[in-house]
Coordinates of C-alpha atoms in Angstrom, one line a residue:
M1 CA -122.9 117.2 65.6
P2 CA -126.6 117.4 65.9
C3 CA -128.2 116.9 62.5
F4 CA -126.3 116.9 59.3
P5 CA -126.1 115.3 55.8
K6 CA -124.6 111.9 56.2
N7 CA -122.4 112.3 53.1
L8 CA -120.7 115.2 54.9
K9 CA -120.2 113.4 58.2
G10 CA -116.5 113.2 57.6
D11 CA -116.3 116.9 57.5
A12 CA -118.1 117.6 60.8
E13 CA -115.9 120.5 61.7
F14 CA -116.9 122.3 58.5
M15 CA -120.5 121.6 59.1
Q16 CA -120.3 122.8 62.7
K17 CA -118.8 126.1 61.7
S18 CA -120.9 126.8 58.7
S19 CA -124.4 125.7 59.3
L20 CA -125.1 124.9 62.9
D21 CA -127.6 127.8 63.2
V22 CA -129.5 126.6 60.2
V23 CA -129.4 123.0 61.6
R24 CA -131.0 124.1 64.8
G25 CA -133.9 125.7 63.1
T26 CA -134.2 122.8 60.7
L27 CA -134.3 120.3 63.5
D28 CA -137.4 121.8 65.1
V29 CA -139.5 121.7 61.9
L30 CA -138.3 118.2 61.1
I31 CA -139.4 116.9 64.5
L32 CA -142.7 118.8 64.4
K33 CA -143.5 117.4 60.9
T34 CA -142.5 113.9 61.9
L35 CA -144.8 114.0 65.0
S36 CA -147.6 115.3 62.8
W37 CA -148.1 111.6 61.8
G38 CA -148.6 110.5 65.3
A39 CA -146.9 110.0 68.7
M40 CA -143.4 108.5 68.6
H41 CA -140.5 108.0 71.0
G42 CA -137.2 109.6 70.4
Y43 CA -135.4 106.8 68.6
A44 CA -138.4 106.4 66.3
I45 CA -138.4 110.1 65.5
S46 CA -134.7 110.0 64.5
Q47 CA -135.2 106.9 62.4
A48 CA -138.3 108.4 60.6
I49 CA -136.3 111.5 59.7
L50 CA -133.4 109.3 58.4
R51 CA -135.8 107.1 56.3
Q52 CA -137.9 110.1 55.1
T53 CA -134.7 111.8 53.8
D54 CA -133.4 108.6 52.1
E55 CA -130.7 108.4 54.8
A56 CA -129.4 111.9 54.0
L57 CA -130.1 113.4 57.4
L58 CA -128.9 111.9 60.6
V59 CA -130.3 113.3 63.9
E60 CA -128.1 112.4 66.8
E61 CA -129.3 111.9 70.3
G62 CA -127.2 114.8 71.6
A63 CA -129.4 117.1 69.6
L64 CA -132.7 115.3 69.5
Y65 CA -133.4 115.0 73.1
P66 CA -132.6 118.6 74.1
A67 CA -134.8 119.7 71.2
L68 CA -137.6 117.5 72.4
Y69 CA -137.3 118.8 76.0
R70 CA -137.2 122.4 74.8
M71 CA -140.2 122.0 72.6
E72 CA -142.1 120.2 75.4
G73 CA -141.2 123.2 77.6
K74 CA -142.6 125.6 75.1
G75 CA -145.9 123.6 75.0
W76 CA -145.5 122.4 71.4
L77 CA -145.2 118.8 72.5
E78 CA -146.6 116.7 75.3
A79 CA -145.2 113.3 76.4
E80 CA -146.2 110.2 78.3
W81 CA -144.4 107.0 79.1
G82 CA -145.2 103.9 77.3
V83 CA -143.7 100.6 76.0
S84 CA -141.8 100.5 72.7
E85 CA -141.9 97.9 70.0
N86 CA -138.9 96.2 71.8
N87 CA -140.9 96.0 75.0
R88 CA -138.8 98.7 76.6
R89 CA -140.0 101.8 78.5
A90 CA -140.0 104.8 76.3
K91 CA -141.2 108.4 76.4
Y92 CA -143.7 109.1 73.6
Y93 CA -144.1 112.6 72.2
R94 CA -147.1 114.1 70.4
L95 CA -148.0 117.5 69.1
T96 CA -150.2 119.8 71.0
F97 CA -152.5 122.3 69.5
D98 CA -149.8 125.0 69.8
G99 CA -147.3 122.5 68.2
R100 CA -149.5 122.1 65.2
R101 CA -149.9 125.8 64.9
R102 CA -146.1 126.2 65.2
L103 CA -145.6 123.6 62.5
R104 CA -147.9 125.5 60.1
E105 CA -145.9 128.7 60.8
E106 CA -142.5 126.9 60.3
M107 CA -143.6 125.3 57.1
K108 CA -144.6 128.6 55.6
T109 CA -141.3 130.1 56.7
W110 CA -139.3 127.2 55.2
T111 CA -141.3 127.3 51.9
H112 CA -140.4 131.0 51.5
Y113 CA -136.8 130.3 52.5
A114 CA -136.4 127.4 50.1
E115 CA -138.0 129.5 47.2
A116 CA -135.6 132.3 47.9
V117 CA -132.5 130.1 48.0
G118 CA -133.8 128.3 44.9
K119 CA -133.9 131.6 43.0
V120 CA -130.2 132.3 43.9
L121 CA -129.0 128.8 43.2
G122 CA -131.0 128.5 40.0
A123 CA -129.7 131.7 38.5
N124 CA -128.1 131.2 35.1
S125 CA -126.6 134.6 34.7
K126 CA -125.2 137.4 36.9
P127 CA -128.0 139.5 38.3
Q128 CA -128.1 143.1 37.2
W129 CA -128.5 145.4 40.2
E130 CA -128.1 148.7 38.5
K131 CA -130.2 150.0 35.7
A132 CA -128.1 151.1 32.7

């Protein structure tokens, strides 16, 4: 399972069937936003997302690294090898100009999406589709 709410980890089969497509789109914007604060290696990205979401979202390596490679291939990220805090060799990713532009686009899309979902979830009465 790539990225999912930790409290639903036990129901991974449900999450895979019901929201994998949403998760894929979410992962890109989470990574882009995280890298907007500066260059990071993969493990640091996953930990930053986990901490930023109060440990609600766990990004597993099996989803993180393919997403990083894909976004690097699209020109949204660039990477270089460096040394981590643990004195280990690590690949550090950072946003490119195109990556920052993509982040702005994704943030607009997610804001509109969240507002639309909020309207449905916040409804207190059944909508009236037909005029009387």
